[in-house]
């Protein structure tokens, strides 16, 4: 089986997804779309990194690249912070609007059958918390596109190097998790947090799952919660 994959937002968490896809022998090609160049440890002939800081052209670029490559599965680790985006409305333009546009571009290729989104634990379109509300609204819009398979990961706090995406409140929580892990071991950490490579591995395993390993519902939607992220991401 030869798989052509794509990643939107291949820096931060998306970088882990991209690197693991490139190392997967079942994956023949990987396209990524980023605002800045994604440096990978080793140059791979099957990697095409499209770099463009002007996101207004991303829809057309993503659609064209995926259609030409016959891409069958796409991942999104795209996201921002309120501070990085310059306010809540600008964050929404990235976390919801741009993410949805790219998913729609993938859907309209006709070749992408599976779409994998890294969302967040607590995502809910009815939430009073702006961040959780945005994540929930994006999930609803993505499900509405009716891919053959839609995988939504809802990890807890993301540990490790996330580049510019870390939020101050999340950073404080991660510090607390690290401190309690030193005292009590990994059981608490696995309940509420996950390392970037673990989330990436879970995303790929769920996205490529076949047969009994596929846990989607009758609509082809699989919500992967924190416990399932840990199970998939830490299993061989």
PDB file of C-alpha atoms in Angstrom:
ATOM      1  CA  UNK A   1       0.000   0.000   0.000  1.00  0.00           C
ATOM      2  CA  UNK A   2       1.419   3.360  -1.086  1.00  0.00           C
ATOM      3  CA  UNK A   3       0.002   6.449   0.611  1.00  0.00           C
ATOM      4  CA  UNK A   4       0.352  10.101  -0.324  1.00  0.00           C
ATOM      5  CA  UNK A   5      -0.101  12.360   2.712  1.00  0.00           C
ATOM      6  CA  UNK A   6      -0.310  16.076   3.416  1.00  0.00           C
ATOM      7  CA  UNK A   7       0.165  18.186   6.540  1.00  0.00           C
ATOM      8  CA  UNK A   8      -1.175  21.695   7.132  1.00  0.00           C
ATOM      9  CA  UNK A   9       0.925  23.515   9.678  1.00  0.00           C
ATOM     10  CA  UNK A  10       4.065  21.355   9.705  1.00  0.00           C
ATOM     11  CA  UNK A  11       5.906  23.265  12.413  1.00  0.00           C
ATOM     12  CA  UNK A  12       5.416  22.630  16.128  1.00  0.00           C
ATOM     13  CA  UNK A  13       3.240  19.540  16.550  1.00  0.00           C
ATOM     14  CA  UNK A  14       2.855  19.270  12.783  1.00  0.00           C
ATOM     15  CA  UNK A  15       6.618  18.830  12.516  1.00  0.00           C
ATOM     16  CA  UNK A  16       6.368  15.603  14.516  1.00  0.00           C
ATOM     17  CA  UNK A  17       3.592  14.359  12.229  1.00  0.00           C
ATOM     18  CA  UNK A  18       5.607  15.225   9.123  1.00  0.00           C
ATOM     19  CA  UNK A  19       8.809  13.597  10.373  1.00  0.00           C
ATOM     20  CA  UNK A  20       7.000  10.397  11.338  1.00  0.00           C
ATOM     21  CA  UNK A  21       5.162  10.240   8.009  1.00  0.00           C
ATOM     22  CA  UNK A  22       8.460  10.575   6.153  1.00  0.00           C
ATOM     23  CA  UNK A  23       9.853   7.659   8.164  1.00  0.00           C
ATOM     24  CA  UNK A  24       6.817   5.480   7.416  1.00  0.00           C
ATOM     25  CA  UNK A  25       7.586   3.019   4.575  1.00  0.00           C
ATOM     26  CA  UNK A  26       3.898   2.926   3.579  1.00  0.00           C
ATOM     27  CA  UNK A  27       3.946   6.658   2.798  1.00  0.00           C
ATOM     28  CA  UNK A  28       5.253   7.473  -0.677  1.00  0.00           C
ATOM     29  CA  UNK A  29       5.047  11.264  -0.514  1.00  0.00           C
ATOM     30  CA  UNK A  30       4.399  14.038   2.000  1.00  0.00           C
ATOM     31  CA  UNK A  31       3.290  17.574   1.190  1.00  0.00           C
ATOM     32  CA  UNK A  32       3.369  20.251   3.872  1.00  0.00           C
ATOM     33  CA  UNK A  33       2.142  23.828   3.809  1.00  0.00           C
ATOM     34  CA  UNK A  34       3.826  26.191   6.255  1.00  0.00           C
ATOM     35  CA  UNK A  35       4.389  29.867   6.937  1.00  0.00           C
ATOM     36  CA  UNK A  36       8.094  29.261   7.422  1.00  0.00           C
ATOM     37  CA  UNK A  37      10.451  26.577   6.163  1.00  0.00           C
ATOM     38  CA  UNK A  38      10.258  23.273   7.976  1.00  0.00           C
ATOM     39  CA  UNK A  39      13.745  21.919   8.565  1.00  0.00           C
ATOM     40  CA  UNK A  40      13.851  18.133   8.683  1.00  0.00           C
ATOM     41  CA  UNK A  41      16.782  16.090  10.046  1.00  0.00           C
ATOM     42  CA  UNK A  42      17.469  14.455   6.685  1.00  0.00           C
ATOM     43  CA  UNK A  43      16.483  15.617   3.216  1.00  0.00           C
ATOM     44  CA  UNK A  44      13.899  13.232   1.782  1.00  0.00           C
ATOM     45  CA  UNK A  45      13.060  12.942  -1.923  1.00  0.00           C
ATOM     46  CA  UNK A  46       9.447  12.247  -1.002  1.00  0.00           C
ATOM     47  CA  UNK A  47       9.017  15.561   0.846  1.00  0.00           C
ATOM     48  CA  UNK A  48       7.540  18.721  -0.669  1.00  0.00           C
ATOM     49  CA  UNK A  49       7.447  21.666   1.739  1.00  0.00           C
ATOM     50  CA  UNK A  50       5.398  24.554   0.335  1.00  0.00           C
ATOM     51  CA  UNK A  51       6.406  27.735   2.161  1.00  0.00           C
ATOM     52  CA  UNK A  52       4.282  30.868   1.956  1.00  0.00           C
ATOM     53  CA  UNK A  53       3.815  33.447   4.705  1.00  0.00           C
ATOM     54  CA  UNK A  54       0.786  34.834   2.848  1.00  0.00           C
ATOM     55  CA  UNK A  55      -1.995  32.523   3.972  1.00  0.00           C
ATOM     56  CA  UNK A  56      -4.596  34.092   1.661  1.00  0.00           C
ATOM     57  CA  UNK A  57      -3.247  31.904  -1.163  1.00  0.00           C
ATOM     58  CA  UNK A  58      -3.101  28.701   0.852  1.00  0.00           C
ATOM     59  CA  UNK A  59      -6.484  27.358  -0.273  1.00  0.00           C
ATOM     60  CA  UNK A  60      -5.472  27.249  -3.931  1.00  0.00           C
ATOM     61  CA  UNK A  61      -1.941  26.030  -3.194  1.00  0.00           C
ATOM     62  CA  UNK A  62      -3.139  23.226  -0.937  1.00  0.00           C
ATOM     63  CA  UNK A  63      -5.874  22.148  -3.344  1.00  0.00           C
ATOM     64  CA  UNK A  64      -3.576  22.112  -6.377  1.00  0.00           C
ATOM     65  CA  UNK A  65      -0.696  20.319  -4.655  1.00  0.00           C
ATOM     66  CA  UNK A  66      -2.911  17.628  -3.133  1.00  0.00           C
ATOM     67  CA  UNK A  67      -4.886  17.036  -6.312  1.00  0.00           C
ATOM     68  CA  UNK A  68      -1.731  16.738  -8.426  1.00  0.00           C
ATOM     69  CA  UNK A  69      -0.188  14.286  -5.955  1.00  0.00           C
ATOM     70  CA  UNK A  70      -3.340  12.206  -5.566  1.00  0.00           C
ATOM     71  CA  UNK A  71      -3.159  12.734  -1.813  1.00  0.00           C
ATOM     72  CA  UNK A  72      -5.426  10.357   0.108  1.00  0.00           C
ATOM     73  CA  UNK A  73      -4.949  11.516   3.716  1.00  0.00           C
ATOM     74  CA  UNK A  74      -4.403  14.983   5.182  1.00  0.00           C
ATOM     75  CA  UNK A  75      -3.482  16.105   8.682  1.00  0.00           C
ATOM     76  CA  UNK A  76      -3.843  19.490  10.342  1.00  0.00           C
ATOM     77  CA  UNK A  77      -1.779  20.605  13.303  1.00  0.00           C
ATOM     78  CA  UNK A  78      -2.381  24.234  12.394  1.00  0.00           C
ATOM     79  CA  UNK A  79      -3.074  26.673  15.192  1.00  0.00           C
ATOM     80  CA  UNK A  80      -2.062  29.898  16.867  1.00  0.00           C
ATOM     81  CA  UNK A  81      -2.356  31.729  20.181  1.00  0.00           C
ATOM     82  CA  UNK A  82      -4.218  34.916  20.948  1.00  0.00           C
ATOM     83  CA  UNK A  83      -0.939  36.733  21.620  1.00  0.00           C
ATOM     84  CA  UNK A  84       0.775  35.405  18.518  1.00  0.00           C
ATOM     85  CA  UNK A  85      -2.194  36.216  16.280  1.00  0.00           C
ATOM     86  CA  UNK A  86      -2.724  39.673  17.772  1.00  0.00           C
ATOM     87  CA  UNK A  87      -6.116  39.171  19.375  1.00  0.00           C
ATOM     88  CA  UNK A  88      -9.008  36.736  19.582  1.00  0.00           C
ATOM     89  CA  UNK A  89     -10.543  37.608  16.211  1.00  0.00           C
ATOM     90  CA  UNK A  90      -7.232  37.129  14.418  1.00  0.00           C
ATOM     91  CA  UNK A  91      -6.714  33.844  16.235  1.00  0.00           C
ATOM     92  CA  UNK A  92     -10.118  32.720  15.012  1.00  0.00           C
ATOM     93  CA  UNK A  93      -9.103  33.521  11.425  1.00  0.00           C
ATOM     94  CA  UNK A  94      -6.324  30.950  11.760  1.00  0.00           C
ATOM     95  CA  UNK A  95      -7.695  28.350  14.158  1.00  0.00           C
ATOM     96  CA  UNK A  96     -11.162  28.173  12.590  1.00  0.00           C
ATOM     97  CA  UNK A  97     -11.374  29.937   9.224  1.00  0.00           C
ATOM     98  CA  UNK A  98      -8.009  28.971   7.715  1.00  0.00           C
ATOM     99  CA  UNK A  99      -8.221  25.447   9.100  1.00  0.00           C
ATOM    100  CA  UNK A 100     -11.678  24.986   7.606  1.00  0.00           C
ATOM    101  CA  UNK A 101     -10.616  26.437   4.252  1.00  0.00           C
ATOM    102  CA  UNK A 102      -7.744  23.952   4.027  1.00  0.00           C
ATOM    103  CA  UNK A 103     -10.005  21.039   4.953  1.00  0.00           C
ATOM    104  CA  UNK A 104     -12.468  22.185   2.301  1.00  0.00           C
ATOM    105  CA  UNK A 105      -9.636  22.445  -0.239  1.00  0.00           C
ATOM    106  CA  UNK A 106      -8.647  18.872   0.603  1.00  0.00           C
ATOM    107  CA  UNK A 107     -12.239  17.656   0.298  1.00  0.00           C
ATOM    108  CA  UNK A 108     -12.689  19.283  -3.093  1.00  0.00           C
ATOM    109  CA  UNK A 109      -9.706  17.443  -4.578  1.00  0.00           C
ATOM    110  CA  UNK A 110     -11.825  14.302  -4.637  1.00  0.00           C
ATOM    111  CA  UNK A 111      -8.746  12.260  -3.706  1.00  0.00           C
ATOM    112  CA  UNK A 112      -8.502  12.969   0.030  1.00  0.00           C
ATOM    113  CA  UNK A 113     -10.643  10.389   1.819  1.00  0.00           C
ATOM    114  CA  UNK A 114      -9.340  10.815   5.382  1.00  0.00           C
ATOM    115  CA  UNK A 115      -8.829  14.057   7.289  1.00  0.00           C
ATOM    116  CA  UNK A 116      -7.103  14.118  10.673  1.00  0.00           C
ATOM    117  CA  UNK A 117      -7.401  17.173  12.931  1.00  0.00           C
ATOM    118  CA  UNK A 118      -5.450  17.841  16.105  1.00  0.00           C
ATOM    119  CA  UNK A 119      -8.033  19.592  18.266  1.00  0.00           C
ATOM    120  CA  UNK A 120      -8.016  19.917  22.052  1.00  0.00           C
ATOM    121  CA  UNK A 121      -9.448  18.227  25.095  1.00  0.00           C
ATOM    122  CA  UNK A 122     -12.548  20.129  26.169  1.00  0.00           C
ATOM    123  CA  UNK A 123     -13.382  21.320  22.647  1.00  0.00           C
ATOM    124  CA  UNK A 124     -17.070  22.255  22.502  1.00  0.00           C
ATOM    125  CA  UNK A 125     -18.828  24.694  20.189  1.00  0.00           C
ATOM    126  CA  UNK A 126     -21.167  25.592  23.072  1.00  0.00           C
ATOM    127  CA  UNK A 127     -18.349  26.338  25.523  1.00  0.00           C
ATOM    128  CA  UNK A 128     -18.087  29.741  27.197  1.00  0.00           C
ATOM    129  CA  UNK A 129     -14.285  29.521  26.986  1.00  0.00           C
ATOM    130  CA  UNK A 130     -13.249  31.187  23.693  1.00  0.00           C
ATOM    131  CA  UNK A 131     -10.444  28.736  22.884  1.00  0.00           C
ATOM    132  CA  UNK A 132     -12.549  25.623  23.527  1.00  0.00           C
ATOM    133  CA  UNK A 133     -15.460  27.177  21.633  1.00  0.00           C
ATOM    134  CA  UNK A 134     -13.259  27.827  18.579  1.00  0.00           C
ATOM    135  CA  UNK A 135     -11.925  24.283  18.638  1.00  0.00           C
ATOM    136  CA  UNK A 136     -15.448  22.888  18.928  1.00  0.00           C
ATOM    137  CA  UNK A 137     -16.745  25.043  16.085  1.00  0.00           C
ATOM    138  CA  UNK A 138     -13.930  23.843  13.836  1.00  0.00           C
ATOM    139  CA  UNK A 139     -14.708  20.223  14.711  1.00  0.00           C
ATOM    140  CA  UNK A 140     -18.377  20.736  13.792  1.00  0.00           C
ATOM    141  CA  UNK A 141     -17.469  22.360  10.477  1.00  0.00           C
ATOM    142  CA  UNK A 142     -14.980  19.615   9.640  1.00  0.00           C
ATOM    143  CA  UNK A 143     -17.508  16.859  10.355  1.00  0.00           C
ATOM    144  CA  UNK A 144     -19.944  18.732   8.106  1.00  0.00           C
ATOM    145  CA  UNK A 145     -17.602  18.247   5.138  1.00  0.00           C
ATOM    146  CA  UNK A 146     -18.371  14.512   5.321  1.00  0.00           C
ATOM    147  CA  UNK A 147     -15.020  12.987   4.483  1.00  0.00           C
ATOM    148  CA  UNK A 148     -15.163   9.205   4.209  1.00  0.00           C
ATOM    149  CA  UNK A 149     -13.153   9.237   7.430  1.00  0.00           C
ATOM    150  CA  UNK A 150     -12.740  12.105   9.874  1.00  0.00           C
ATOM    151  CA  UNK A 151     -10.364  11.685  12.811  1.00  0.00           C
ATOM    152  CA  UNK A 152     -10.364  14.303  15.578  1.00  0.00           C
ATOM    153  CA  UNK A 153      -7.769  14.056  18.326  1.00  0.00           C
ATOM    154  CA  UNK A 154      -8.505  15.739  21.647  1.00  0.00           C
ATOM    155  CA  UNK A 155      -5.278  15.537  23.623  1.00  0.00           C
ATOM    156  CA  UNK A 156      -4.817  17.232  26.963  1.00  0.00           C
ATOM    157  CA  UNK A 157      -1.918  19.590  27.574  1.00  0.00           C
ATOM    158  CA  UNK A 158       0.768  19.237  24.914  1.00  0.00           C
ATOM    159  CA  UNK A 159       4.164  18.711  26.500  1.00  0.00           C
ATOM    160  CA  UNK A 160       7.596  19.440  25.069  1.00  0.00           C
ATOM    161  CA  UNK A 161       8.745  21.907  22.418  1.00  0.00           C
ATOM    162  CA  UNK A 162       5.780  23.473  20.647  1.00  0.00           C
ATOM    163  CA  UNK A 163       7.587  26.490  19.277  1.00  0.00           C
ATOM    164  CA  UNK A 164       5.501  29.665  19.363  1.00  0.00           C
ATOM    165  CA  UNK A 165       2.198  27.952  20.080  1.00  0.00           C
ATOM    166  CA  UNK A 166       2.504  27.542  23.831  1.00  0.00           C
ATOM    167  CA  UNK A 167       0.014  29.542  25.882  1.00  0.00           C
ATOM    168  CA  UNK A 168       1.057  31.036  29.207  1.00  0.00           C
ATOM    169  CA  UNK A 169      -1.705  29.296  31.171  1.00  0.00           C
ATOM    170  CA  UNK A 170      -0.875  26.016  29.508  1.00  0.00           C
ATOM    171  CA  UNK A 171       2.796  26.570  30.287  1.00  0.00           C
ATOM    172  CA  UNK A 172       2.013  26.939  33.988  1.00  0.00           C
ATOM    173  CA  UNK A 173      -0.084  23.777  33.910  1.00  0.00           C
ATOM    174  CA  UNK A 174       2.713  21.877  32.165  1.00  0.00           C
ATOM    175  CA  UNK A 175       5.118  23.001  34.881  1.00  0.00           C
ATOM    176  CA  UNK A 176       2.738  21.610  37.495  1.00  0.00           C
ATOM    177  CA  UNK A 177       2.408  18.323  35.587  1.00  0.00           C
ATOM    178  CA  UNK A 178       6.199  18.003  35.381  1.00  0.00           C
ATOM    179  CA  UNK A 179       6.536  18.628  39.104  1.00  0.00           C
ATOM    180  CA  UNK A 180       3.909  16.055  40.069  1.00  0.00           C
ATOM    181  CA  UNK A 181       5.381  13.541  37.620  1.00  0.00           C
ATOM    182  CA  UNK A 182       8.687  13.745  39.471  1.00  0.00           C
ATOM    183  CA  UNK A 183       6.876  12.952  42.713  1.00  0.00           C
ATOM    184  CA  UNK A 184       4.181  10.513  41.627  1.00  0.00           C
ATOM    185  CA  UNK A 185       5.328   9.024  38.318  1.00  0.00           C
ATOM    186  CA  UNK A 186       3.715   9.129  34.868  1.00  0.00           C
ATOM    187  CA  UNK A 187       0.176   8.063  35.748  1.00  0.00           C
ATOM    188  CA  UNK A 188      -1.083  11.637  36.272  1.00  0.00           C
ATOM    189  CA  UNK A 189       0.761  12.934  33.220  1.00  0.00           C
ATOM    190  CA  UNK A 190      -0.873  10.306  31.013  1.00  0.00           C
ATOM    191  CA  UNK A 191      -4.294  11.337  32.325  1.00  0.00           C
ATOM    192  CA  UNK A 192      -4.024  14.990  31.338  1.00  0.00           C
ATOM    193  CA  UNK A 193      -1.042  15.554  29.034  1.00  0.00           C
ATOM    194  CA  UNK A 194       0.865  14.103  26.084  1.00  0.00           C
ATOM    195  CA  UNK A 195       4.215  14.655  24.398  1.00  0.00           C
ATOM    196  CA  UNK A 196       4.200  15.956  20.817  1.00  0.00           C
ATOM    197  CA  UNK A 197       5.678  12.756  19.299  1.00  0.00           C
ATOM    198  CA  UNK A 198       3.060  10.665  21.129  1.00  0.00           C
ATOM    199  CA  UNK A 199       0.192  12.764  19.739  1.00  0.00           C
ATOM    200  CA  UNK A 200       1.721  12.593  16.253  1.00  0.00           C
ATOM    201  CA  UNK A 201       2.028   8.803  16.427  1.00  0.00           C
ATOM    202  CA  UNK A 202      -1.577   8.519  17.605  1.00  0.00           C
ATOM    203  CA  UNK A 203      -2.762  10.773  14.771  1.00  0.00           C
ATOM    204  CA  UNK A 204      -0.997   8.682  12.137  1.00  0.00           C
ATOM    205  CA  UNK A 205      -2.123   5.357  13.603  1.00  0.00           C
ATOM    206  CA  UNK A 206      -5.743   6.487  13.748  1.00  0.00           C
ATOM    207  CA  UNK A 207      -5.607   8.026  10.295  1.00  0.00           C
ATOM    208  CA  UNK A 208      -4.146   4.907   8.687  1.00  0.00           C
ATOM    209  CA  UNK A 209      -6.141   2.388  10.761  1.00  0.00           C
ATOM    210  CA  UNK A 210      -7.695  -0.515   8.899  1.00  0.00           C
ATOM    211  CA  UNK A 211     -10.154  -3.249   9.793  1.00  0.00           C
ATOM    212  CA  UNK A 212     -10.783  -3.769  13.496  1.00  0.00           C
ATOM    213  CA  UNK A 213      -8.304  -1.016  14.362  1.00  0.00           C
ATOM    214  CA  UNK A 214     -10.664   1.589  12.900  1.00  0.00           C
ATOM    215  CA  UNK A 215     -12.962   2.903  15.651  1.00  0.00           C
ATOM    216  CA  UNK A 216     -15.051   5.423  13.743  1.00  0.00           C
ATOM    217  CA  UNK A 217     -18.833   5.682  14.093  1.00  0.00           C
ATOM    218  CA  UNK A 218     -21.482   5.083  11.420  1.00  0.00           C
ATOM    219  CA  UNK A 219     -20.685   8.502   9.920  1.00  0.00           C
ATOM    220  CA  UNK A 220     -16.978   7.734   9.638  1.00  0.00           C
ATOM    221  CA  UNK A 221     -16.051  10.022  12.548  1.00  0.00           C
ATOM    222  CA  UNK A 222     -13.560   8.925  15.202  1.00  0.00           C
ATOM    223  CA  UNK A 223     -13.078  11.173  18.233  1.00  0.00           C
ATOM    224  CA  UNK A 224      -9.779  10.192  19.858  1.00  0.00           C
ATOM    225  CA  UNK A 225      -9.735  11.389  23.459  1.00  0.00           C
ATOM    226  CA  UNK A 226      -6.748  11.760  25.788  1.00  0.00           C
ATOM    227  CA  UNK A 227      -6.725   8.146  26.983  1.00  0.00           C
ATOM    228  CA  UNK A 228      -6.906   6.860  23.403  1.00  0.00           C
ATOM    229  CA  UNK A 229      -4.166   9.288  22.336  1.00  0.00           C
ATOM    230  CA  UNK A 230      -1.901   7.781  24.985  1.00  0.00           C
ATOM    231  CA  UNK A 231      -2.866   4.214  24.072  1.00  0.00           C
ATOM    232  CA  UNK A 232      -2.264   4.692  20.353  1.00  0.00           C
ATOM    233  CA  UNK A 233       0.747   6.934  20.751  1.00  0.00           C
ATOM    234  CA  UNK A 234       2.622   4.680  23.146  1.00  0.00           C
ATOM    235  CA  UNK A 235       1.819   1.291  21.618  1.00  0.00           C
ATOM    236  CA  UNK A 236       4.004  -0.354  18.987  1.00  0.00           C
TER     237      UNK A 236
END
